[in-house]
Short mmCIF file of C-alpha atoms and ligand atoms in Angstrom, two decimals:
data_model
loop_
_atom_site.label_atom_id
_atom_site.label_comp_id
_atom_site.label_asym_id
_atom_site.label_seq_id
_atom_site.Cartn_x
_atom_site.Cartn_y
_atom_site.Cartn_z
CA MET A 1 5.11 -26.11 -25.85
CA PRO A 2 1.46 -27.03 -25.43
CA ASP A 3 -1.27 -25.10 -27.16
CA ALA A 4 -3.42 -23.01 -24.85
CA MET A 5 -6.39 -25.23 -25.75
CA ASP A 6 -4.69 -28.04 -23.81
CA ILE A 7 -4.44 -26.18 -20.56
CA PHE A 8 -6.48 -28.65 -18.51
CA SER A 9 -4.42 -31.57 -19.77
CA THR A 10 -0.96 -30.10 -19.28
CA ARG A 11 1.01 -28.90 -16.31
CA GLU A 12 3.44 -26.95 -18.46
CA ALA A 13 3.83 -23.20 -18.77
CA ILE A 14 2.15 -21.38 -21.66
CA GLU A 15 4.34 -18.90 -23.55
CA PHE A 16 2.29 -15.98 -24.89
CA SER A 17 5.03 -13.47 -25.75
CA PRO A 18 8.73 -14.28 -26.27
CA GLY A 19 10.06 -15.34 -22.86
CA VAL A 20 6.79 -14.51 -21.09
CA TYR A 21 4.77 -17.42 -19.68
CA TRP A 22 1.48 -18.08 -17.91
CA ILE A 23 2.18 -20.33 -14.92
CA GLY A 24 -1.15 -20.04 -13.12
CA ALA A 25 -3.89 -22.44 -12.11
CA MET A 26 -7.50 -23.05 -13.07
CA ASP A 27 -10.23 -23.38 -10.42
CA PRO A 28 -13.34 -24.44 -12.36
CA SER A 29 -15.22 -25.65 -9.26
CA LEU A 30 -15.34 -22.34 -7.40
CA ARG A 31 -18.88 -20.94 -7.16
CA THR A 32 -18.43 -18.08 -4.70
CA PHE A 33 -15.45 -15.75 -4.36
CA ASP A 34 -14.82 -13.52 -1.34
CA ILE A 35 -18.31 -14.38 0.01
CA ILE A 36 -20.14 -11.90 -2.26
CA LEU A 37 -19.17 -12.80 -5.85
CA LYS A 38 -20.82 -15.59 -7.76
CA THR A 39 -18.54 -17.48 -10.13
CA ALA A 40 -20.69 -19.50 -12.51
CA ASN A 41 -17.80 -21.31 -14.18
CA GLY A 42 -15.07 -20.82 -11.59
CA THR A 43 -12.01 -18.65 -11.88
CA SER A 44 -8.32 -18.73 -12.63
CA TYR A 45 -5.36 -17.59 -10.55
CA ASN A 46 -3.01 -16.18 -13.16
CA ALA A 47 0.68 -16.00 -12.37
CA TYR A 48 3.46 -15.15 -14.79
CA LEU A 49 7.12 -15.87 -15.47
CA ILE A 50 9.41 -13.55 -17.46
CA ARG A 51 12.79 -14.70 -18.70
CA GLY A 52 15.43 -11.99 -19.15
CA SER A 53 19.10 -12.24 -20.16
CA GLU A 54 20.13 -11.82 -16.51
CA GLY A 55 17.51 -13.77 -14.67
CA VAL A 56 13.90 -14.77 -14.28
CA ALA A 57 11.03 -12.85 -12.69
CA ILE A 58 7.84 -14.26 -11.25
CA VAL A 59 4.83 -11.96 -11.13
CA ASP A 60 2.21 -13.07 -8.56
CA THR A 61 1.54 -16.61 -7.35
CA VAL A 62 -1.67 -18.60 -6.76
CA LYS A 63 -4.04 -19.63 -3.98
CA GLU A 64 -2.22 -21.93 -1.59
CA ASN A 65 -4.06 -25.14 -2.47
CA PHE A 66 -3.14 -24.64 -6.13
CA SER A 67 0.58 -24.34 -5.35
CA GLU A 68 1.55 -27.69 -6.76
CA GLU A 69 0.13 -26.79 -10.19
CA PHE A 70 1.89 -23.42 -10.09
CA PHE A 71 5.28 -24.93 -9.18
CA ARG A 72 4.94 -27.66 -11.79
CA ARG A 73 4.34 -25.07 -14.52
CA LEU A 74 7.17 -22.86 -13.24
CA GLU A 75 9.59 -25.81 -13.21
CA SER A 76 8.72 -26.61 -16.82
CA VAL A 77 10.53 -23.44 -18.00
CA ALA A 78 12.92 -22.31 -15.26
CA SER A 79 14.94 -23.50 -12.29
CA TYR A 80 14.56 -21.86 -8.90
CA ASP A 81 18.22 -20.73 -8.95
CA GLU A 82 17.46 -18.53 -11.96
CA ILE A 83 14.75 -16.53 -10.20
CA LYS A 84 16.08 -13.08 -9.32
CA VAL A 85 12.84 -11.18 -8.96
CA ILE A 86 9.48 -11.96 -7.40
CA VAL A 87 6.78 -9.32 -7.76
CA LEU A 88 3.63 -9.47 -5.68
CA ASN A 89 1.22 -6.97 -7.20
CA HIS A 90 -1.37 -7.77 -4.51
CA LEU A 91 -1.13 -9.78 -1.31
CA GLU A 92 -4.66 -11.18 -1.11
CA PRO A 93 -4.35 -14.94 -0.46
CA ASP A 94 -5.54 -15.92 -3.95
CA HIS A 95 -2.26 -14.43 -5.22
CA SER A 96 0.11 -14.77 -2.29
CA GLY A 97 -0.77 -18.33 -1.26
CA ALA A 98 2.33 -19.90 -2.82
CA LEU A 99 4.66 -17.03 -1.93
CA PRO A 100 6.21 -18.43 1.28
CA GLN A 101 7.14 -21.67 -0.46
CA LEU A 102 8.41 -19.83 -3.50
CA MET A 103 10.64 -17.64 -1.33
CA GLU A 104 12.10 -20.77 0.25
CA ARG A 105 12.68 -22.48 -3.08
CA ALA A 106 14.21 -19.44 -4.83
CA PRO A 107 17.29 -18.52 -2.74
CA HIS A 108 18.48 -15.69 -5.02
CA ALA A 109 15.13 -13.95 -5.39
CA GLN A 110 14.34 -10.47 -4.17
CA LEU A 111 10.69 -9.71 -3.38
CA TYR A 112 9.20 -6.46 -4.72
CA ILE A 113 5.99 -5.15 -3.17
CA SER A 114 4.28 -1.81 -2.72
CA GLN A 115 4.90 0.21 0.41
CA ARG A 116 1.39 -0.43 1.64
CA ALA A 117 1.84 -4.18 1.26
CA THR A 118 4.43 -4.29 4.02
CA ALA A 119 1.76 -3.83 6.66
CA MET A 120 -0.07 -6.87 5.30
CA LEU A 121 2.82 -9.33 5.18
CA LYS A 122 2.36 -10.41 8.77
CA GLY A 123 -1.42 -10.48 8.76
CA LEU A 124 -1.78 -12.39 5.53
CA LEU A 125 1.22 -14.67 5.46
CA ASN A 126 1.77 -15.02 9.19
CA ARG A 127 5.34 -13.84 8.63
CA SER A 128 7.09 -10.99 10.33
CA ASN A 129 8.60 -8.38 8.06
CA ASP A 130 12.01 -9.76 9.04
CA ASP A 131 11.22 -13.21 7.65
CA PHE A 132 11.38 -11.98 4.07
CA GLU A 133 13.92 -9.83 2.28
CA TYR A 134 11.84 -7.38 0.33
CA THR A 135 12.09 -4.08 -1.50
CA THR A 136 9.24 -1.61 -1.66
CA VAL A 137 8.59 0.14 -4.94
CA VAL A 138 6.60 3.14 -6.15
CA THR A 139 5.41 4.38 -9.52
CA ASN A 140 8.13 4.39 -12.19
CA ASP A 141 10.65 2.40 -10.15
CA LEU A 142 12.46 -0.02 -12.47
CA VAL A 143 13.90 -3.51 -12.08
CA SER A 144 16.19 -4.90 -14.77
CA LEU A 145 16.43 -8.50 -15.93
CA GLY A 146 19.17 -7.58 -18.43
CA ASP A 147 17.31 -7.29 -21.71
CA ARG A 148 13.93 -6.98 -19.96
CA THR A 149 12.77 -4.14 -17.72
CA LEU A 150 9.91 -4.10 -15.25
CA ARG A 151 8.29 -0.80 -14.31
CA PHE A 152 5.92 -0.44 -11.39
CA LEU A 153 2.70 1.56 -11.23
CA HIS A 154 1.17 2.35 -7.86
CA THR A 155 -2.58 1.63 -8.17
CA PRO A 156 -3.92 1.49 -4.60
CA PHE A 157 -7.33 0.00 -3.76
CA LEU A 158 -7.59 -2.00 -6.96
CA HIS A 159 -8.58 -4.05 -5.14
CA TRP A 160 -6.86 -3.53 -1.75
CA PRO A 161 -4.66 -0.69 -0.49
CA ASP A 162 -1.53 -2.65 -1.45
CA THR A 163 -2.25 -3.14 -5.14
CA GLN A 164 0.12 -2.20 -7.92
CA CYS A 165 0.62 -3.06 -11.60
CA THR A 166 3.85 -4.12 -13.29
CA TYR A 167 4.70 -3.20 -16.88
CA LEU A 168 7.15 -5.13 -19.03
CA GLU A 169 8.53 -2.31 -21.13
CA GLU A 170 10.19 -4.13 -24.04
CA GLN A 171 7.11 -6.21 -24.86
CA GLN A 172 4.50 -3.77 -23.63
CA VAL A 173 2.78 -6.29 -21.36
CA LEU A 174 0.87 -4.93 -18.38
CA PHE A 175 0.63 -7.35 -15.45
CA SER A 176 -2.40 -5.68 -13.98
CA GLY A 177 -3.25 -7.69 -10.88
CA ASP A 178 -6.99 -7.72 -10.19
CA VAL A 179 -7.51 -4.77 -12.55
CA PHE A 180 -9.08 -5.82 -15.89
CA GLY A 181 -9.67 -9.28 -14.44
CA CYS A 182 -12.80 -11.37 -14.14
CA HIS A 183 -13.87 -14.63 -12.60
CA PHE A 184 -14.14 -16.66 -15.76
CA CYS A 185 -12.47 -20.04 -16.01
CA ASP A 186 -11.71 -21.08 -19.57
CA GLY A 187 -8.75 -23.24 -20.62
CA ARG A 188 -8.49 -21.41 -23.92
CA LEU A 189 -6.89 -18.64 -21.84
CA PHE A 190 -6.92 -15.70 -24.28
CA ASN A 191 -9.69 -13.19 -24.90
CA ASP A 192 -9.81 -14.00 -28.61
CA LYS A 193 -10.34 -17.73 -27.83
CA VAL A 194 -12.47 -18.06 -24.69
CA GLY A 195 -16.27 -17.99 -24.46
CA ASP A 196 -18.33 -14.87 -23.92
CA PHE A 197 -16.97 -13.26 -20.76
CA ARG A 198 -18.53 -9.81 -21.14
CA PHE A 199 -20.99 -10.33 -18.29
CA SER A 200 -18.26 -11.70 -15.99
CA PHE A 201 -16.01 -8.75 -16.77
CA ASP A 202 -18.66 -6.15 -15.91
CA TYR A 203 -19.94 -8.12 -12.90
CA TYR A 204 -16.41 -8.30 -11.51
CA TYR A 205 -15.89 -4.59 -12.07
CA ALA A 206 -19.18 -3.83 -10.30
CA HIS A 207 -18.22 -5.77 -7.19
CA ILE A 208 -14.45 -5.32 -6.97
CA MET A 209 -13.62 -1.98 -8.58
CA ARG A 210 -16.79 0.07 -8.41
CA PRO A 211 -16.45 1.09 -4.74
CA PHE A 212 -13.10 2.65 -5.68
CA LYS A 213 -14.01 4.51 -8.86
CA GLN A 214 -11.83 7.51 -8.12
CA HIS A 215 -8.87 5.18 -7.56
CA VAL A 216 -9.70 3.45 -10.86
CA LEU A 217 -9.61 6.82 -12.63
CA ASN A 218 -6.27 7.62 -10.98
CA ALA A 219 -4.89 4.25 -12.13
CA LEU A 220 -6.18 4.82 -15.67
CA ASP A 221 -4.26 8.09 -15.76
CA LEU A 222 -1.12 5.99 -15.31
CA ILE A 223 -2.15 3.17 -17.64
CA GLU A 224 -3.64 5.04 -20.60
CA PRO A 225 -0.34 6.61 -21.75
CA LEU A 226 1.30 3.15 -21.94
CA ALA A 227 1.69 1.34 -25.24
CA LEU A 228 -0.16 -1.93 -24.63
CA ASN A 229 0.28 -5.18 -26.53
CA ILE A 230 -1.17 -7.40 -23.83
CA ILE A 231 -2.94 -7.00 -20.49
CA ALA A 232 -2.23 -9.95 -18.21
CA PRO A 233 -4.58 -9.81 -15.18
CA THR A 234 -4.61 -12.19 -12.23
CA HIS A 235 -8.07 -13.60 -13.01
CA GLY A 236 -9.76 -14.57 -16.26
CA PRO A 237 -8.63 -14.25 -19.86
CA ILE A 238 -5.33 -12.71 -20.91
CA LEU A 239 -6.31 -9.69 -23.00
CA ARG A 240 -4.10 -9.86 -26.08
CA ASP A 241 -6.68 -8.89 -28.71
CA ARG A 242 -7.14 -5.11 -28.69
CA PRO A 243 -6.35 -4.62 -25.01
CA ALA A 244 -6.97 -0.86 -25.19
CA ARG A 245 -10.71 -1.63 -25.44
CA TYR A 246 -10.71 -2.81 -21.85
CA VAL A 247 -8.91 0.28 -20.64
CA LYS A 248 -11.48 2.43 -22.44
CA HIS A 249 -14.31 0.35 -20.98
CA TYR A 250 -12.95 0.86 -17.45
CA ARG A 251 -12.90 4.59 -18.09
CA GLU A 252 -16.54 4.45 -19.21
CA LEU A 253 -17.61 2.29 -16.25
CA SER A 254 -15.89 4.66 -13.84
CA THR A 255 -17.45 7.79 -15.28
CA SER A 256 -21.06 8.68 -14.57
CA SER A 257 -23.31 8.06 -17.55
CA LEU A 258 -25.37 11.02 -18.72
CA SER A 259 -22.83 13.19 -17.01
CA GLY A 260 -24.00 16.77 -17.33
CA GLU A 261 -27.65 15.78 -16.88
CA ILE A 262 -27.51 17.18 -13.36
CA GLY A 263 -25.95 20.60 -13.84
CA ASP A 264 -22.83 21.80 -12.08
CA ASN A 265 -24.99 24.11 -9.98
CA GLU A 266 -27.46 21.40 -8.99
CA LYS A 267 -27.41 18.69 -6.34
CA SER A 268 -29.37 15.46 -6.64
CA LEU A 269 -31.59 14.49 -3.69
CA MET A 270 -33.38 11.14 -3.78
CA ILE A 271 -36.17 9.97 -1.52
CA PHE A 272 -36.83 6.22 -1.21
CA TYR A 273 -39.70 4.95 0.87
CA MET A 274 -41.84 1.94 1.69
CA SER A 275 -45.31 2.33 3.11
CA SER A 276 -47.82 -0.18 4.44
CA TYR A 277 -50.97 1.95 4.97
CA GLY A 278 -49.98 5.03 2.97
CA ASN A 279 -48.83 7.07 6.00
CA THR A 280 -45.10 6.96 5.26
CA ALA A 281 -45.98 7.60 1.59
CA ARG A 282 -47.80 10.82 2.54
CA MET A 283 -44.79 11.89 4.57
CA ALA A 284 -42.54 11.14 1.57
CA GLU A 285 -44.66 13.30 -0.71
CA ALA A 286 -44.57 16.18 1.76
CA ILE A 287 -40.78 15.90 2.15
CA PHE A 288 -40.49 15.77 -1.64
CA ALA A 289 -42.60 18.92 -2.00
CA GLY A 290 -40.51 20.77 0.60
CA ALA A 291 -37.19 19.75 -0.91
CA ASP A 292 -38.40 20.69 -4.37
CA GLU A 293 -38.92 24.29 -3.25
CA VAL A 294 -35.17 24.73 -2.85
CA GLU A 295 -33.36 26.15 -5.82
CA GLY A 296 -30.39 24.06 -6.84
CA ALA A 297 -31.83 20.76 -5.60
CA ARG A 298 -32.95 18.21 -8.23
CA VAL A 299 -35.35 16.01 -6.25
CA SER A 300 -36.54 12.47 -7.11
CA LEU A 301 -39.09 10.29 -5.31
CA PHE A 302 -39.16 6.48 -5.48
CA ASP A 303 -41.50 3.93 -3.91
CA LEU A 304 -39.37 0.87 -3.17
CA GLU A 305 -42.35 -1.35 -3.89
CA GLY A 306 -42.11 -0.35 -7.54
CA GLY A 307 -38.43 -1.04 -8.17
CA GLU A 308 -35.56 -3.46 -7.79
CA VAL A 309 -32.41 -3.12 -5.77
CA ASP A 310 -29.74 -3.05 -8.49
CA PRO A 311 -31.12 -0.11 -10.51
CA PHE A 312 -31.70 1.76 -7.25
CA VAL A 313 -28.06 1.19 -6.28
CA ASP A 314 -27.03 2.70 -9.62
CA LEU A 315 -29.25 5.70 -8.95
CA ILE A 316 -27.94 6.16 -5.45
CA GLU A 317 -24.36 6.20 -6.66
CA GLY A 318 -25.10 9.39 -8.56
CA ALA A 319 -27.04 11.10 -5.75
CA ASP A 320 -25.75 13.76 -3.39
CA ALA A 321 -28.38 13.22 -0.68
CA LEU A 322 -30.47 10.17 0.27
CA VAL A 323 -33.64 10.21 2.32
CA PHE A 324 -35.08 6.86 3.39
CA GLY A 325 -38.59 6.38 4.69
CA SER A 326 -39.82 3.29 6.51
CA PRO A 327 -42.64 2.39 8.84
CA THR A 328 -41.59 0.67 12.05
CA ILE A 329 -42.89 -2.89 12.19
CA ASN A 330 -41.97 -5.10 15.14
CA GLY A 331 -39.36 -2.57 16.24
CA ASP A 332 -37.51 -2.53 12.92
CA ALA A 333 -37.37 -0.90 9.51
CA VAL A 334 -39.01 -3.02 6.83
CA LYS A 335 -37.12 -5.54 4.70
CA PRO A 336 -37.11 -3.67 1.34
CA VAL A 337 -35.39 -0.76 3.06
CA TRP A 338 -32.76 -3.03 4.62
CA ASP A 339 -32.32 -4.88 1.33
CA LEU A 340 -31.38 -1.63 -0.35
CA LEU A 341 -29.25 -0.33 2.51
CA SER A 342 -27.33 -3.60 2.72
CA SER A 343 -26.62 -3.49 -1.03
CA LEU A 344 -24.83 -0.17 -0.90
CA VAL A 345 -21.41 -1.58 0.00
CA VAL A 346 -20.50 -1.70 -3.70
CA ILE A 347 -20.56 2.08 -4.00
CA ASN A 348 -18.82 4.91 -2.23
CA LEU A 349 -21.26 6.90 -0.07
CA LYS A 350 -18.72 8.81 1.96
CA GLY A 351 -19.85 12.38 2.53
CA LYS A 352 -23.29 12.03 0.96
CA LEU A 353 -26.08 13.58 3.00
CA GLY A 354 -28.51 11.20 4.73
CA ALA A 355 -31.92 11.55 6.35
CA ALA A 356 -34.74 9.29 7.50
CA PHE A 357 -38.43 9.44 8.26
CA GLY A 358 -41.42 7.22 8.84
CA SER A 359 -44.75 6.58 10.45
CA TYR A 360 -45.02 4.23 13.43
CA GLY A 361 -47.60 2.63 15.69
CA TRP A 362 -46.11 2.58 19.16
CA SER A 363 -42.30 2.73 19.17
CA GLY A 364 -40.76 4.05 15.92
CA GLU A 365 -37.23 2.62 16.10
CA ALA A 366 -36.83 2.39 12.31
CA ILE A 367 -35.73 5.98 11.86
CA ALA A 368 -32.80 5.84 14.27
CA MET A 369 -31.77 2.45 12.87
CA ILE A 370 -31.65 3.83 9.34
CA GLU A 371 -29.68 6.83 10.52
CA ASP A 372 -27.16 4.56 12.27
CA ARG A 373 -26.76 2.53 9.10
CA MET A 374 -26.16 5.68 7.07
CA ARG A 375 -23.52 6.86 9.53
CA GLY A 376 -21.93 3.40 9.29
CA LEU A 377 -21.72 3.98 5.54
CA LYS A 378 -19.81 7.21 6.28
CA MET A 379 -22.71 9.44 5.27
CA ARG A 380 -23.43 12.73 7.01
CA VAL A 381 -26.72 12.84 8.91
CA PRO A 382 -27.12 16.51 9.81
CA LEU A 383 -30.74 16.52 11.06
CA SER A 384 -32.70 14.17 13.28
CA GLY A 385 -35.30 12.24 11.32
CA VAL A 386 -39.02 12.88 11.33
CA ARG A 387 -41.29 10.38 13.10
CA VAL A 388 -45.09 10.51 12.97
CA LYS A 389 -47.40 8.35 15.05
CA LEU A 390 -49.80 6.59 12.68
CA ILE A 391 -51.64 8.96 10.30
CA PRO A 392 -49.89 12.32 9.76
CA ASP A 393 -52.17 15.32 10.33
CA ASP A 394 -51.78 18.64 8.55
CA ASP A 395 -49.33 20.00 11.12
CA GLU A 396 -47.18 16.93 10.85
CA LEU A 397 -47.22 17.08 7.08
CA SER A 398 -46.10 20.70 7.35
CA GLN A 399 -43.22 19.49 9.53
CA CYS A 400 -42.34 16.94 6.87
CA ARG A 401 -42.40 19.64 4.23
CA ALA A 402 -40.11 21.81 6.35
CA TYR A 403 -37.83 18.83 6.94
CA GLY A 404 -37.50 18.24 3.19
CA ARG A 405 -36.84 21.93 2.66
CA ASN A 406 -34.16 21.93 5.38
CA ILE A 407 -32.36 18.85 4.06
CA ALA A 408 -32.31 20.32 0.55
CA THR A 409 -31.16 23.67 1.91
CA ILE A 410 -28.22 22.04 3.68
CA LEU A 411 -27.49 20.09 0.52
CA VAL A 412 -27.12 23.17 -1.63
CA GLY A 413 -24.95 24.81 1.01
CA LYS A 414 -27.37 27.42 2.32
CA ARG A 415 -28.35 28.36 5.86
CA ILE A 416 -31.53 26.99 7.37
CA GLU A 417 -33.79 29.75 8.68
CA ASN A 418 -34.74 29.60 12.38
CA HIS A 419 -32.80 26.39 12.86
CA VAL A 420 -31.72 25.60 16.40
CA LEU A 421 -28.73 23.29 16.37
CA ASP A 422 -28.95 20.28 18.67
CA LEU A 423 -26.46 17.50 19.35
CA ALA A 424 -27.97 15.23 16.71
CA ASP A 425 -27.06 17.81 14.08
CA LEU A 426 -23.41 17.27 14.84
CA ALA A 427 -23.48 13.56 14.09
FE1 FEO B 501 -7.73 -11.61 -6.79
FE2 FEO B 501 -8.06 -9.09 -4.65
O1 FEO B 501 -7.52 -10.78 -5.17
#
């Protein structure tokens, strides 16, 4: 059996626990994954083979154009007739690419997928649900390989609705799918051998898992009680050295830092603005002052010119209400505002309160555009935004102050005085 250090020079399987093998593929040339993720040294598509006394199981496959490498490694330790079980923890093409061929080559295999994966079989593999024999499984369903037992854990949205994890009970190996993975290509394969992958691990979490933090926490509730010798994800190093550290780290990443800083009886309202001649800035200050009058609202004010997108995204994740201010220039909101708004896909904004304001010269489209974007992000936009032509006078600044007060009042769940509901409020 080759040493893991030889992985680029061998096409054989790598055994890392008795009867448990890595049969994946390395993709060192990849520089971008799923359009949004940078992959500075590529990635790996990890697939696994488990040999039991009554048959062989395959857990996940590889991207289609790496099939030959996957099949060569598989054939180095098992014949297709021996395969009784195929588990697809996640149907994204980087893991299901070799599945159709594997199903054809392994005539005695039964496919196990989550219930939600069934809806994806046709769309992803161009197969009707009748083309494959499959069994759907839920948390704590078991499949026996004789002296080996696989247990399934339903972990939806990590990273798609179909995702699940598979636990090899006798050897305490968790085949975790995308969870605990990272795009880090290193032939030394194991976390105690590869280079420094800490950045890749956190970067991957931030882009793949972060939008689904509540689902991560639900999955951790299933995973944390397990005895864990090894975590075997579908990308990056196999975590055999102190795997519980990574579970703990996921818990920390999924839990707000400085939790308790904003009290249980307080709501966080953040105002972000960009101003060219100081007019939108004066509006922002007035809205800030109005919002700050409301008991129970913790209000923050940020000039986008003085910050960078990533820290602002972190801030926004913890906010309960977001108010964006932009002047209208050439019929549009300004670029720093769009840069921030377009970076918010990595966090869950559903249900947060949204509002917009800004000064304009002759048209003032920016406010409605920002509101549309916020609605597209599933935020609630209960009040129409405030627009001021050029320099706000005292009356207009009073309106801004009232607007801030009203947004904060809605945020803390109180009634706005003298408020006449119009259709925009129902958006
Ligand atoms: Fe590695 Fe979500 O696929």
